[in-house]
Short mmCIF file of C-alpha atoms and ligand atoms in Angstrom, two decimals:
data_model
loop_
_atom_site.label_atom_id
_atom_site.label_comp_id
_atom_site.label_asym_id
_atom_site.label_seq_id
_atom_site.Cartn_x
_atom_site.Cartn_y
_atom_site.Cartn_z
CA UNK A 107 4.78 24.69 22.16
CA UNK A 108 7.73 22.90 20.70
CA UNK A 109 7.68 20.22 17.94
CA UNK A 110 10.76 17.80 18.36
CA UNK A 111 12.42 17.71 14.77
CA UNK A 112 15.39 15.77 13.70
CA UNK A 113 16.83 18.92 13.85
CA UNK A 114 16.41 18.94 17.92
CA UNK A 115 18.14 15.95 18.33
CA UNK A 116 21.73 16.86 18.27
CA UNK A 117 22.81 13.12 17.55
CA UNK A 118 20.77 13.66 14.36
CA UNK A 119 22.58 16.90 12.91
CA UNK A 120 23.91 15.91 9.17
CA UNK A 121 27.11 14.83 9.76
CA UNK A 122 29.38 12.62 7.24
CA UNK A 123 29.79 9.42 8.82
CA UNK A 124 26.45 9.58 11.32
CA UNK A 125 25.18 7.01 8.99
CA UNK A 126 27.74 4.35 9.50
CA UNK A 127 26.96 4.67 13.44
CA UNK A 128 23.58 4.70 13.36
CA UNK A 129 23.79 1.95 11.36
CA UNK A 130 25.55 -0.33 13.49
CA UNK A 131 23.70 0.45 16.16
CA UNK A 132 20.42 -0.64 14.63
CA UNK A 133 22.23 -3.83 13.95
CA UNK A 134 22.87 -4.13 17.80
CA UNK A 135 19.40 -3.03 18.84
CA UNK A 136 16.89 -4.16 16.47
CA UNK A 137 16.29 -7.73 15.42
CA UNK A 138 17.03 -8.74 12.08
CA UNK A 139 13.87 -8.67 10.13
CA UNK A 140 14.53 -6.37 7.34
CA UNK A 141 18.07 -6.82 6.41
CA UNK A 142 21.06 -3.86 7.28
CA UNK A 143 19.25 -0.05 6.30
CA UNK A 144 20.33 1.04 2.98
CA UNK A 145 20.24 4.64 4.80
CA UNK A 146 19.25 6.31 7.73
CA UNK A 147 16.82 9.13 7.11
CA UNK A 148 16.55 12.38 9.42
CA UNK A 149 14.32 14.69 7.69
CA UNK A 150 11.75 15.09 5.10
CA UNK A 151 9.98 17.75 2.87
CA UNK A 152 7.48 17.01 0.17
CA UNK A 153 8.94 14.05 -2.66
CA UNK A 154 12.60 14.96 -1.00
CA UNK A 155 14.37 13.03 2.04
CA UNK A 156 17.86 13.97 3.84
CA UNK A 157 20.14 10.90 5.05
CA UNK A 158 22.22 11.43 8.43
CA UNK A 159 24.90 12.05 6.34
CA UNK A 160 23.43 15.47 4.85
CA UNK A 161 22.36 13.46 1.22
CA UNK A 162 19.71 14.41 -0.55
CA UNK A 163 17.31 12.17 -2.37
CA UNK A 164 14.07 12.18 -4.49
CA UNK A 165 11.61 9.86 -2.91
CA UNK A 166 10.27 7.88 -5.54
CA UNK A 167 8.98 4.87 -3.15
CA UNK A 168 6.72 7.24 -0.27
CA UNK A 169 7.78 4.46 2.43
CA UNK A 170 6.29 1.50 0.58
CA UNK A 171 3.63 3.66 -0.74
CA UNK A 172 2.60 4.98 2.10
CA UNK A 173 3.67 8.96 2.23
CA UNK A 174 0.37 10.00 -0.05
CA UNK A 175 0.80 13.54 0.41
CA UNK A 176 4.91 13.28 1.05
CA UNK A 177 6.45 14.26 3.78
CA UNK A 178 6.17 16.65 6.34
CA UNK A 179 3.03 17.94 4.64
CA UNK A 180 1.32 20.84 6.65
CA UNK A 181 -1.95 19.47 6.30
CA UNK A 182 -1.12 16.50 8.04
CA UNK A 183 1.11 18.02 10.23
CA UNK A 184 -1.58 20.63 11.27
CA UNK A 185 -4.14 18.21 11.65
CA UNK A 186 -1.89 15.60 13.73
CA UNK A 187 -0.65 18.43 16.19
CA UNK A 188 -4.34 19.64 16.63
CA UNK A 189 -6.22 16.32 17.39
CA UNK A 190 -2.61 15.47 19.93
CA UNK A 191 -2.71 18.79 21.79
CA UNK A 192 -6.53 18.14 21.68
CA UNK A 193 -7.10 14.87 22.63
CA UNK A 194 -4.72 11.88 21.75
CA UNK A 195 -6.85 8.60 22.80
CA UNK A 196 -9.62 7.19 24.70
CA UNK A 197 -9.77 3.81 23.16
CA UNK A 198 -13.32 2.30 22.05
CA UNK A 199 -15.13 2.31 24.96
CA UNK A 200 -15.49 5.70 23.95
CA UNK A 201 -16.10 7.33 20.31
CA UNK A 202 -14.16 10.69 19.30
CA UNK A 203 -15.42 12.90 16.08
CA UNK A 204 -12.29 12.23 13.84
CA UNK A 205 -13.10 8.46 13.50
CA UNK A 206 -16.43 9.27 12.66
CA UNK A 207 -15.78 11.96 10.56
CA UNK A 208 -13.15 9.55 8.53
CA UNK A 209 -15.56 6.78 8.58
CA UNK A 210 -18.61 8.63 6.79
CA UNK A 211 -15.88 10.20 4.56
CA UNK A 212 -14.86 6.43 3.33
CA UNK A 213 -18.17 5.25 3.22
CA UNK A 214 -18.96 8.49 0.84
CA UNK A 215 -15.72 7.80 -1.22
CA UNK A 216 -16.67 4.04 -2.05
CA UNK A 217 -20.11 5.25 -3.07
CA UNK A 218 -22.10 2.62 -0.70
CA UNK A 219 -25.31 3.75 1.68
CA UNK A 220 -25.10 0.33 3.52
CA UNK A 221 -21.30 0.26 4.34
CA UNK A 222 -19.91 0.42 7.82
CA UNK A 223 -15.88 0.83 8.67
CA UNK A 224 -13.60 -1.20 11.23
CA UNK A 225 -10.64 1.15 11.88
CA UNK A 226 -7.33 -0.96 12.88
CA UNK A 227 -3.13 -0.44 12.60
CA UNK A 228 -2.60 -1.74 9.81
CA UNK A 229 -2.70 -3.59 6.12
CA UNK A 230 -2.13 -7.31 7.78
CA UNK A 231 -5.05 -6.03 10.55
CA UNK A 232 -7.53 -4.71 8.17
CA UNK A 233 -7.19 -8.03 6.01
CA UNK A 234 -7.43 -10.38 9.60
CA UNK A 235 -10.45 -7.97 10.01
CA UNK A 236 -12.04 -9.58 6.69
CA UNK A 237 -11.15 -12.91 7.47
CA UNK A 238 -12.93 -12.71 10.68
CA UNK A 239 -16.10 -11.74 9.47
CA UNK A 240 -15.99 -14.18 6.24
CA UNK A 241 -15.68 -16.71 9.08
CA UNK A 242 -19.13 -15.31 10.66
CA UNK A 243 -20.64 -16.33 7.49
CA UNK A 244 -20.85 -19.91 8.61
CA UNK A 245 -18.71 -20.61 6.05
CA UNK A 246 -14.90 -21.67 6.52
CA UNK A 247 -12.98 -21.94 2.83
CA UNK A 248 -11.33 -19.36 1.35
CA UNK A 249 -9.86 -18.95 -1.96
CA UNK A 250 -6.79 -15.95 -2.39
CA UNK A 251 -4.43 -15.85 -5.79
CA UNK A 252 -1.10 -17.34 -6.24
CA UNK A 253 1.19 -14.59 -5.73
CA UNK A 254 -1.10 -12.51 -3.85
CA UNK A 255 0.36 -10.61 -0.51
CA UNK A 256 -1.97 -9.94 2.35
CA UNK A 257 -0.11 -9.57 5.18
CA UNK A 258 2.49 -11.41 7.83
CA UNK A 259 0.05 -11.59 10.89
CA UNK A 260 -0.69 -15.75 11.03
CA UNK A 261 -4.33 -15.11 9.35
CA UNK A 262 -2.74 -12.32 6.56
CA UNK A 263 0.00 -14.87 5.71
CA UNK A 264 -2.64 -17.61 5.65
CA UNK A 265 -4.12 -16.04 2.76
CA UNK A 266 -0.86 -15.20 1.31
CA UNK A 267 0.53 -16.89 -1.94
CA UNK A 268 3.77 -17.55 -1.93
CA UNK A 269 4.98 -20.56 -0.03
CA UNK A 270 8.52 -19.56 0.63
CA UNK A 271 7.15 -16.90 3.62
CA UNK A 272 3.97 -19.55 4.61
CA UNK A 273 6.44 -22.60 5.09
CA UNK A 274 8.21 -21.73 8.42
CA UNK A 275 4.52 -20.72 9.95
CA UNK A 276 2.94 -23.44 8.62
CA UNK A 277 0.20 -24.63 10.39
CA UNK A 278 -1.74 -21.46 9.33
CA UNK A 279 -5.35 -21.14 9.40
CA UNK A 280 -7.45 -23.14 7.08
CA UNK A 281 -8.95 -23.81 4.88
CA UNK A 282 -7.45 -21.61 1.83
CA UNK A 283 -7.20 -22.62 -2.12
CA UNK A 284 -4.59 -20.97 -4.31
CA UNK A 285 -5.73 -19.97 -7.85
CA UNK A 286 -4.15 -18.66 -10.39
CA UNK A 287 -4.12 -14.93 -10.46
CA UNK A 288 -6.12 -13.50 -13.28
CA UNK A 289 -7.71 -16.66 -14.51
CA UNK A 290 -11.69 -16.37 -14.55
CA UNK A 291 -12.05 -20.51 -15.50
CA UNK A 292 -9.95 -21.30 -12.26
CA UNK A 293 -11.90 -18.94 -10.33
CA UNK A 294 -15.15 -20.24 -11.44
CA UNK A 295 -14.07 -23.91 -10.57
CA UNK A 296 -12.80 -23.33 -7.34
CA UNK A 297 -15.92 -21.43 -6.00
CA UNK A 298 -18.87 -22.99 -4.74
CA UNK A 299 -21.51 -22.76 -2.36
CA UNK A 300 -19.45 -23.54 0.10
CA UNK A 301 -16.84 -20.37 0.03
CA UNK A 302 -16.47 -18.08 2.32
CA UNK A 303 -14.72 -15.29 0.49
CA UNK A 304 -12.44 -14.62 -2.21
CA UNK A 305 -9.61 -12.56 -1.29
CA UNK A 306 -7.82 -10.41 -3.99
CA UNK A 307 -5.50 -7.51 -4.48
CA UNK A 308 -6.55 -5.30 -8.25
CA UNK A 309 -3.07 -5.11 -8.34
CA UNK A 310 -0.81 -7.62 -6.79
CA UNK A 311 1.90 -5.04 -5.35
CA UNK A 312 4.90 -7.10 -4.25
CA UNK A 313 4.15 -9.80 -6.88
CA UNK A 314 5.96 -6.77 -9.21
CA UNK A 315 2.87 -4.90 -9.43
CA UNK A 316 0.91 -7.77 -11.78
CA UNK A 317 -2.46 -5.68 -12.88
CA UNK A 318 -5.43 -7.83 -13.00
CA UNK A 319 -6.75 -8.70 -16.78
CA UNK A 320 -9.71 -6.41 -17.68
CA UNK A 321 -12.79 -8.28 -16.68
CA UNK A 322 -11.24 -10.14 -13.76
CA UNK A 323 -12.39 -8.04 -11.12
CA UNK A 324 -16.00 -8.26 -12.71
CA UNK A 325 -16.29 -11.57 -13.19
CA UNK A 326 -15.14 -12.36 -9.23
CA UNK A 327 -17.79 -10.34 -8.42
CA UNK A 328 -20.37 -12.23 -10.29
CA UNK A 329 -18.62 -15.50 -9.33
CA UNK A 330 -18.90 -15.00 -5.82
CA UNK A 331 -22.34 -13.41 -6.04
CA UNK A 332 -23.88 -15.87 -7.57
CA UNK A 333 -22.38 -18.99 -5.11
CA UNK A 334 -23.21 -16.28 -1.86
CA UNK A 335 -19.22 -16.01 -1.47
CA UNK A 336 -18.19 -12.48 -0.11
CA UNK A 337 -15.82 -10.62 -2.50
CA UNK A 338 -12.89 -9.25 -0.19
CA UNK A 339 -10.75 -6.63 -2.25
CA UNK A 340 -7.09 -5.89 -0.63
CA UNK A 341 -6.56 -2.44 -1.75
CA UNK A 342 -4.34 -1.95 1.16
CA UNK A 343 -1.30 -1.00 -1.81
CA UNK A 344 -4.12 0.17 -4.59
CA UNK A 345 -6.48 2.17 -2.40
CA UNK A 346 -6.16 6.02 -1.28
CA UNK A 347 -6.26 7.76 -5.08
CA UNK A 348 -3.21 5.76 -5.64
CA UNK A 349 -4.30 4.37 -9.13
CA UNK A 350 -5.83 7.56 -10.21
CA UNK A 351 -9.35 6.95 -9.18
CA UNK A 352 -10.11 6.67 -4.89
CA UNK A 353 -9.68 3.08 -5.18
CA UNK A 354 -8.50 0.94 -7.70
CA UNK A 355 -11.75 -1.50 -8.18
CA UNK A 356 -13.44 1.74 -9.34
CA UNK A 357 -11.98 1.95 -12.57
CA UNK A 358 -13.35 -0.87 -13.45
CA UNK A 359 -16.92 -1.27 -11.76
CA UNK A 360 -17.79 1.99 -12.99
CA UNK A 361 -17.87 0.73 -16.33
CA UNK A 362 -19.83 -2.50 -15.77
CA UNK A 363 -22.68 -1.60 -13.71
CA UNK A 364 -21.41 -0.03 -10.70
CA UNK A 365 -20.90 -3.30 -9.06
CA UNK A 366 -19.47 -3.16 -5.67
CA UNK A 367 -17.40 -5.95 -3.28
CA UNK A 368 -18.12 -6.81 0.24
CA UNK A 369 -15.23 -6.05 1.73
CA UNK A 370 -12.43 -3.58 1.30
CA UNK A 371 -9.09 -3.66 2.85
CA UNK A 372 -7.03 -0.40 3.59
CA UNK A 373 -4.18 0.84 4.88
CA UNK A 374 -1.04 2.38 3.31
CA UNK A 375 -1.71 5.86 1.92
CA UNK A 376 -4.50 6.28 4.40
CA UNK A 377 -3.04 7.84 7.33
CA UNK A 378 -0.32 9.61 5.21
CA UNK A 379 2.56 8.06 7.64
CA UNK A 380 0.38 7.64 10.58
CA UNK A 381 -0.69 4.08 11.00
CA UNK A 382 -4.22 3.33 10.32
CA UNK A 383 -5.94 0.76 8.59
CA UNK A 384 -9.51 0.05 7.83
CA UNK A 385 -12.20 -2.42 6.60
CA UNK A 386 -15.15 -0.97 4.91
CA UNK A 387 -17.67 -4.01 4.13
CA UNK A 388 -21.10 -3.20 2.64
CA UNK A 389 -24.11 -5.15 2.71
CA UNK A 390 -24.35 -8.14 5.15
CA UNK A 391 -21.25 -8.01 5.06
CA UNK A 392 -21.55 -4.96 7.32
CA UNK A 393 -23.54 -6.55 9.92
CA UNK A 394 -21.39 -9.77 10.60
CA UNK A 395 -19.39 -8.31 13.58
CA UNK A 396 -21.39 -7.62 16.66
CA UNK A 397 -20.21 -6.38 19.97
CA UNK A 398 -17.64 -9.01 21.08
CA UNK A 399 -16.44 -10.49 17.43
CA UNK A 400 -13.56 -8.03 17.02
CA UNK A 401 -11.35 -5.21 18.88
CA UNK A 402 -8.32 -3.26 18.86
CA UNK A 403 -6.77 -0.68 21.83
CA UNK A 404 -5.43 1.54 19.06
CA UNK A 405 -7.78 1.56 16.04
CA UNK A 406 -10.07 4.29 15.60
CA UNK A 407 -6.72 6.45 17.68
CA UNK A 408 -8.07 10.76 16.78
CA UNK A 409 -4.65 11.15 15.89
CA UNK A 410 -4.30 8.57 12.98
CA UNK A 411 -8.08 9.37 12.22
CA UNK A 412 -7.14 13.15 12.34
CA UNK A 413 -4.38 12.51 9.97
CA UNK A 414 -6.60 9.95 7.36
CA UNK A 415 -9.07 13.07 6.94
CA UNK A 416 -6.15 15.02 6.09
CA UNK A 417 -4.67 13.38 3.38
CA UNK A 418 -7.92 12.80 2.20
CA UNK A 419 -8.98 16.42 2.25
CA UNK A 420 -5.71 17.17 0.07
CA UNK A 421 -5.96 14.68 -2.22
CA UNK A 422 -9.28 16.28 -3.13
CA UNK A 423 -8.07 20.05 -2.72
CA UNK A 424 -5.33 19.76 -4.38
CA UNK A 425 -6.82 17.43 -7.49
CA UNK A 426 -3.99 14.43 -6.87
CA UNK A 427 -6.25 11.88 -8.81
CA UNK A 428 -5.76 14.29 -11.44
CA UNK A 429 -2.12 14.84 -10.76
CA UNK A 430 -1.60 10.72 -10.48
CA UNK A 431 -2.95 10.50 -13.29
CA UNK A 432 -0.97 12.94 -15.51
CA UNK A 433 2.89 12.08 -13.18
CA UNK A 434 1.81 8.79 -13.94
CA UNK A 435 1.37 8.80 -17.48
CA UNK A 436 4.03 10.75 -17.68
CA UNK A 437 6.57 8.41 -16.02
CA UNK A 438 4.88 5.28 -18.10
CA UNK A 439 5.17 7.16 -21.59
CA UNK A 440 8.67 8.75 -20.89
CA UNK A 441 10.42 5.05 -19.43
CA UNK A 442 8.94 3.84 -22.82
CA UNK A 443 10.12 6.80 -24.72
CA UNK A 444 13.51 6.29 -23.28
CA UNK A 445 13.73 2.94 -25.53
CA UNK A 446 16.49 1.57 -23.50
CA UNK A 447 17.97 -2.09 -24.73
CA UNK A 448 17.66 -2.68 -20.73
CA UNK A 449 14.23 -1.97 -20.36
CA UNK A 450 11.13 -4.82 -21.36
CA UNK A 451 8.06 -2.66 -20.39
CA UNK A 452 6.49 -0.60 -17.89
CA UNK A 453 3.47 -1.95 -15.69
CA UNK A 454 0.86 -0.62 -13.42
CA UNK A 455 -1.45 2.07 -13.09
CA UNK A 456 -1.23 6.06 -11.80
CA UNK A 457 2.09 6.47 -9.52
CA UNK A 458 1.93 2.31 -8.77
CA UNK A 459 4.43 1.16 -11.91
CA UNK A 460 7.06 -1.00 -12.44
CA UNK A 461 9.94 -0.45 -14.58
CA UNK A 462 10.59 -4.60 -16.11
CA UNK A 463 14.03 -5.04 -16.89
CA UNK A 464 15.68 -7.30 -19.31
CA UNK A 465 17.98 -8.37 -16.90
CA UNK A 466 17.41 -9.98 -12.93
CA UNK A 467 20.01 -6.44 -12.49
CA UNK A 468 16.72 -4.29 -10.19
CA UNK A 469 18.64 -4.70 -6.94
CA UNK A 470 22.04 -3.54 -8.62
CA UNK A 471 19.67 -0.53 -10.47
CA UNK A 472 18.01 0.73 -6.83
CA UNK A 473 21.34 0.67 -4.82
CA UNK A 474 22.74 2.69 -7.93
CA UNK A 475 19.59 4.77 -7.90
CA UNK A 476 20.13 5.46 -4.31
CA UNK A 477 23.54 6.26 -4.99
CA UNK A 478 22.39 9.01 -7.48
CA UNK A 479 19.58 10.13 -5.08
CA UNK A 480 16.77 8.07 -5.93
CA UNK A 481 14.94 5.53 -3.96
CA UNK A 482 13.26 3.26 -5.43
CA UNK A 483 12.21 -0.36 -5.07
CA UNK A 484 13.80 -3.74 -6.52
CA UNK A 485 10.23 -5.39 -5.90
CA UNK A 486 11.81 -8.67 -7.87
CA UNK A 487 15.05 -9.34 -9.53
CA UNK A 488 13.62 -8.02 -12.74
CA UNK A 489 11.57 -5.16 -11.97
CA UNK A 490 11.72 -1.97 -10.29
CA UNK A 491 8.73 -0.44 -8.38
CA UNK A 492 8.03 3.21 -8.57
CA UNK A 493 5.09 3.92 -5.75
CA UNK A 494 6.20 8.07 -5.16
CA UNK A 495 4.04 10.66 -2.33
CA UNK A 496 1.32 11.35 -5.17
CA UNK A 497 2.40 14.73 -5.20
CA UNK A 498 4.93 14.47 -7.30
CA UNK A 499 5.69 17.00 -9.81
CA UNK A 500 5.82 16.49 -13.38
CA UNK A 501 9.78 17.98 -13.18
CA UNK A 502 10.55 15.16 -9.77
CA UNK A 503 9.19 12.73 -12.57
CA UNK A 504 11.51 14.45 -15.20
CA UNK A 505 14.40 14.35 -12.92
CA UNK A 506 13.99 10.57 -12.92
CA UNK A 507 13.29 10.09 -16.65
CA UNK A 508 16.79 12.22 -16.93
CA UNK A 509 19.04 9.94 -14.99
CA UNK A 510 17.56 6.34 -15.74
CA UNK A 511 19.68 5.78 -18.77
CA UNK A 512 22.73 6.97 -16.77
CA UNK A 513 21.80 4.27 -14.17
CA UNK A 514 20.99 1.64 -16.66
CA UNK A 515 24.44 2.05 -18.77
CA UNK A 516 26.43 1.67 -15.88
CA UNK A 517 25.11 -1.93 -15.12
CA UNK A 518 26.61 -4.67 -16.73
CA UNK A 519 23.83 -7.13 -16.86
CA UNK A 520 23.84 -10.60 -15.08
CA UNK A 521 26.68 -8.78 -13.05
CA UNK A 522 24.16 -9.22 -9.86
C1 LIG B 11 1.51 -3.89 2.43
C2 LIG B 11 0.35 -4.75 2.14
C3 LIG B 11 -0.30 -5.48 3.16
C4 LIG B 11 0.21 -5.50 4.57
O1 LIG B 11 0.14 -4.24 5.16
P1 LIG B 11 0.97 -3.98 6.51
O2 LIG B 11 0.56 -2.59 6.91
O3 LIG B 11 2.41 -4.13 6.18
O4 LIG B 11 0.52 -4.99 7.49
C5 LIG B 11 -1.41 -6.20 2.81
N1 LIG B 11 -1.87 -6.22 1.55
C6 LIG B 11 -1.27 -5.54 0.56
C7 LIG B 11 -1.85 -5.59 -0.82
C8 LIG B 11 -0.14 -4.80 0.82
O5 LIG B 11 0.47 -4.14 -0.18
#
C-alpha cells in the first residue's frame, strides 16, 4: 500500500519560486475568506514545517492550535491508516467501536458518570450542538461574554461577542445578552430564572488569550445553578491537555469542590488535524436530545474518532500535561526573563500564551518571525499568540527565546 505524500506529488517538490505559483493560484481558485497565504506548506514532521519553497520553520502556532501531537505523528498516522484501510464510514445509522471507544474515553477524562458525547466537525458545530439543547430546556435567553468567540456558523456567531463579525449576519438567533467578561456582579444580574445557558470560553482565545479571573468560572457555576441555567464551557481552544490539565475548567473546579458544567464544547486539539468536534453535557443536560433533535453525516466518522483516541493515548503516554506544563513555563519565565523594552507581559496558561507588546507592531513581529522561521500568531495588534503541537521541546522553546530579541530590535515601533 502506498501513502500519497507531498513528496508524490511532483508539483509539490521544494522548488524556489513554487510558492509564488501556488499562491496565485489559490487566489484564482479559492474565495477570499482568509486573506493571500503567508506560505504554502508541503510537509511536516513533529514542531517543524517545510514551505514549497524548501524553508524550514518551527511551528509555534500547531494550525490554530490544533496539531496536539505535531505533525505527521506516527501515532496518529498509524491509527488513521488502520481505521481507513479498515473501515472509513457508515454514518449514524450505524455505530463503529472508535466513536465509542473515544466517547467513554472523554466521559472518563472529564470525571462525570452521567455524561453522554455528541461527536460533530467542528468548534462552531460542537457549540450549535449546545445551543440546541439549551433551547430544549424550554428556555430561550442566553447570556455569552463580550469578546467571547464561538464560532462563524449563524448560531456560533450568535453567541459571539464582537459586533464587527455579527453586523453583516445580523438577524442572528435570539435572544443573547453580552456581559462583561470576567465580571461576577454582571453575571449575577443578568441571570435569572429565565436563562437558558451561559456560554463561556476559560480562556477567551482570539480575544488575545484573556484568562478568566480566579473565581469566575466558580461563581458561573453557582450562578447558573442556582437560577436552573445550564453552564456551557467552550473549551474548543482550552480543551485537549492544552492548559496543562485535560481541560482547562479543571484547574480550577478541582480546587473548589469538584464542581462540574453542563456542557462542554470541543474541537481543536482533539482529532490532532483530523476534524472532529464534540459536546460532552452531563446531567440533564445529557438527556435533552432525543432521536430526531440533532444529526450530522460526518460526526462520529472511525477515522477522525480513530485519530481523537490517538492523540489522546499520547498525550497520556508520553506525559504532555507534564511537558505543557514545564515548555510552558518555560516560554512564560524566559519572554519575561528576556526584559525587552518591547515587551508588556506574557498571558495564558501551558502552551496557550500571548506575548503583549508595547507597541500595536504583532503583525510586523509574526511576518518577521516567519521570515526567521517561526510561525506564530498576531492574535491582535498588540499581542502575539504562541499555541505550539504540545510536544514541543524545551530546546524548540529555547530556539524561540534565542531569536525574539533579534525580531523585536528590528521593529521600529508604530512603523505598522
Ligand atoms: C476556534 C474556536 C471555535 C470555532 O471552531 P471551528 O472549528 O473553527 O469552527 C469556537 N470556539 C473557540 C473558543 C475557538 O477557539
Amino acid at each position: 500500500m502506498t501513502i500519497a505524500t507531498a513528496e508524490a506529488l511532483p508539483d509539490l517538490n521544494p522548488h524556489s519560486g513554487l510558492s509564488q505559483v501556488w499562491t496565485e493560484r489559490y487566489t484564482g481558485a479559492l474565495m477570499n475568506t482568509f486573506g493571500p497565504p503567508k506560505r504554502v506548506f508541503v510537509r511536516g514532521e513533529g514542531a517543524q514545517l517545510w514551505d514549497a519553497d524548501g524553508n524550514r520553520y518551527l511551528d509555534l502556532f500547531a494550525g490554530i492550535a490544533v496539531n496536539a501531537l505535531g505533525h505527521a505523528h506516527p501515532l496518529v498516522v498509524q491509527a488513521v491508516t488502520a481505521q481507513l484501510t479498515t473501515l472509513g464510514h457508515v454514518g449514524n445509522f450505524f455505530a463503529t467501536a472508535p466513536q465509542i471507544a473515544l466517547a467513554e474515553r472523554l466521559i472518563g477524562l472529564v470525571g462525570a458518570r452521567d455524561a453522554r458525547v455528541y461527536f460533530c466537525n467542528s468548534g462552531t458545530e460542537a457549540n450549535e450542538a449546545a445551543f440546541k439543547i439549551s433551547r430544549l430546556t424550554g428556555r430561550t435567553r442566553i447570556v455569552a461574554t463580550e469578546g467571547g468567540f464561538h464560532g462563524r456558523t449563524m448560531g456560533a456567531l450568535a453567541l459571539t461577542g464582537k459586533s464587527a463579525l455579527r453586523a453583516p449576519f445580523e438577524p442572528l438567533p435570539g435572544e443573547v445578552t453580552f456581559v462583561p467578561f470576567g465580571d461576577t456582579a454582571a453575571l449575577e444580574a443578568a441571570i435569572d430564572e429565565e436563562t437558558a445557558a451561559f456560554i463561556v470560553e476559560p480562556i477567551q482565545g482570539e480575544r488575545g488569550v484573556e484568562p478568566a479571573p480566579p473565581g469566575y468560572l466558580t461563581a458561573a457555576r453557582r450562578i447558573t445553578e442556582r437560577h436552573g441555567a445550564l453552564l456551557i464551557l467552550d473549551e474548543v481552544q482550552t480543551g485537549i491537555a492544552r492548559t496543562g490539565t485535560w481541560f482547562r475548567y479543571q484547574a480550577e473546579a478541582r480546587e473548589h469542590g469538584g464542581w462540574q458544567p453542563d456542557v462542554i464544547s470541543l474541537a481543536k486539539g482533539l482529532g490532532g488535524g483530523l476534524p472532529i468536534g464534540a459536546s460532552i453535557a452531563l446531567g440533564r443536560a445529557a438527556e435533552l436530545f432525543t432521536p430526531g433533535s440533532h444529526g450530522t453525516t460526518f460526526g462520529g466518522n472511525p477515522v477522525a474518532c480513530a485519530a481523537g483516541l490517538a492523540v489522546l493515548y499520547g498525550i497520556e503516554r508520553d506525559d504532555l500535561l507534564g511537558n505543557v506544563q514545564t515548555i510552558g513555563a518555560r516560554l512564560h519565565d524566559g519572554i519575561l526573563a528576556l526584559d525587552n523594552p518591547a515587551l508588556a507581559g506574557v498571558r495564558g496558561a501551558g502552551l496557550l500564551l500571548a506575548v503583549e507588546l508595547r507597541e500595536a507592531v504583532a503583525p510586523a513581529l509574526a511576518e518577521a518571525a516567519l521570515n526567521a522561521g517561526f510561525i506564530v500568531n498576531p492574535v491582535t495588534p498588540q499581542a502575539i499568540r504562541l499555541a505550539p503541537p504540545l510536544i514541543l521541546t524545551a530546546a524548540q522553546a529555547d530556539e524561540f527565546l534565542a531569536v525574539l530579541p533579534r525580531l523585536l530590535d528590528q521593529l521600529t515601533p508604530g512603523s505598522d
